[in-house]
Coordinates of C-alpha atoms in Angstrom, one line a residue:
M116 CA 7.0 41.6 33.5
V117 CA 5.8 38.6 33.3
A118 CA 8.2 37.5 31.1
R119 CA 11.4 39.2 33.5
V120 CA 9.3 37.1 36.2
L121 CA 9.2 34.0 34.6
K122 CA 12.9 34.1 33.0
N123 CA 14.4 34.8 36.5
D124 CA 13.0 31.9 37.9
I125 CA 13.8 29.4 35.0
R126 CA 17.4 30.9 35.3
H127 CA 17.4 30.5 39.1
R128 CA 15.8 27.0 38.7
L129 CA 18.6 26.0 36.0
R130 CA 21.5 27.5 38.8
Q131 CA 19.9 25.3 41.4
R132 CA 19.6 22.2 39.6
M133 CA 23.7 22.8 38.4
K134 CA 24.6 23.2 41.6
K135 CA 23.1 20.1 42.7
L136 CA 23.7 17.8 39.8
R137 CA 26.9 18.5 38.8
V138 CA 26.6 17.1 34.9
P139 CA 27.4 18.5 32.2
L140 CA 24.4 16.4 30.4
E141 CA 21.9 18.6 28.6
D142 CA 19.0 16.1 29.4
P143 CA 18.2 17.0 33.4
Y144 CA 18.0 20.5 32.4
R145 CA 15.7 20.7 29.2
Q146 CA 13.5 18.2 31.8
L147 CA 13.2 21.2 34.1
L148 CA 12.5 23.4 31.7
V149 CA 9.8 20.8 29.9
D150 CA 8.0 20.8 33.6
Y151 CA 8.7 24.3 34.2
L152 CA 6.8 25.2 30.9
N153 CA 4.4 22.8 31.7
I154 CA 3.0 24.1 34.6
V155 CA 3.2 27.6 33.1
F156 CA 0.7 27.1 29.9
G157 CA -1.0 24.4 31.2
Q158 CA -4.7 23.5 30.8
G159 CA -5.6 24.0 34.4
G160 CA -5.5 21.5 36.8
S161 CA -3.9 22.4 40.3
P162 CA -0.4 23.0 39.5
T163 CA -1.2 25.7 36.6
D164 CA -4.1 27.2 38.6
D165 CA -1.6 27.9 41.5
F166 CA 1.0 29.1 39.5
W167 CA -1.3 31.8 37.8
S168 CA -3.2 32.7 41.1
S169 CA -0.7 32.5 44.1
F170 CA 2.6 32.0 42.9
L171 CA 3.4 34.4 40.1
P172 CA 1.1 37.3 41.6
R173 CA 3.5 37.4 44.4
R174 CA 6.6 37.0 43.0
L175 CA 5.3 40.3 40.6
H176 CA 4.5 41.8 43.7
D177 CA 8.2 41.2 45.0
K178 CA 9.8 42.5 41.9
F179 CA 7.6 45.5 41.2
P180 CA 6.2 47.0 43.9
G181 CA 3.4 49.3 42.3
V182 CA 2.2 46.6 40.0
F183 CA -0.8 45.9 42.4
L184 CA -3.0 48.0 44.1
S185 CA -3.4 45.8 47.0
P186 CA -1.3 43.1 48.1
P187 CA -1.3 39.9 45.5
P188 CA -3.1 37.0 47.0
S189 CA -1.2 35.0 49.7
S190 CA -1.1 31.1 50.0
S191 CA -2.4 29.4 53.0
S192 CA 1.6 28.3 54.1
S193 CA 2.9 32.0 53.9
S194 CA 0.8 34.5 55.8
S195 CA 3.5 37.0 55.9
S196 CA 3.2 37.3 52.1
S197 CA 1.8 40.9 52.2
T198 CA 4.6 42.4 53.3
S199 CA 6.6 44.7 52.0
P200 CA 9.8 43.2 50.5
S201 CA 11.6 46.6 52.0
S202 CA 10.3 45.3 55.4
S203 CA 10.9 41.5 55.1
S204 CA 14.6 40.3 55.9
P205 CA 16.8 39.2 53.0
S206 CA 16.6 35.6 53.9
S207 CA 13.2 35.1 53.7
P208 CA 12.2 35.6 49.9
K209 CA 14.7 32.9 49.2
S210 CA 14.0 30.7 51.5
R211 CA 10.2 30.8 50.5
E212 CA 11.1 30.8 46.8
G213 CA 12.6 27.6 47.6
E214 CA 10.1 26.1 49.3
E215 CA 7.9 27.2 45.9
E216 CA 9.5 26.0 43.3
D217 CA 9.9 22.7 45.3
E218 CA 6.0 22.5 45.0
M219 CA 5.6 23.9 41.3
V220 CA 8.3 21.2 40.4
R221 CA 6.7 18.1 42.1
A222 CA 3.4 19.1 41.0

């Protein structure tokens, strides 16, 4: 389940970068992937800890609603993440997703 969430997140980030840059070069996309994997498999620190403690559990809960017995921990910026995916508007996960991705890549 974790691998599927990571794969889909990487693909989403690459699509966003391709739309933004419109460059057929490989380097910007490779750098995005390296930065992402450094956050995922980093040696601790704030970005890696935030990723594993809040971002990934929320994404797992969104993709696989029954994976947790209780709602995943919510971040300080998003207090509505404990609602079920079916009760939220279709646009809210995408907008939240983009903001979270920007936060992860910047770090």
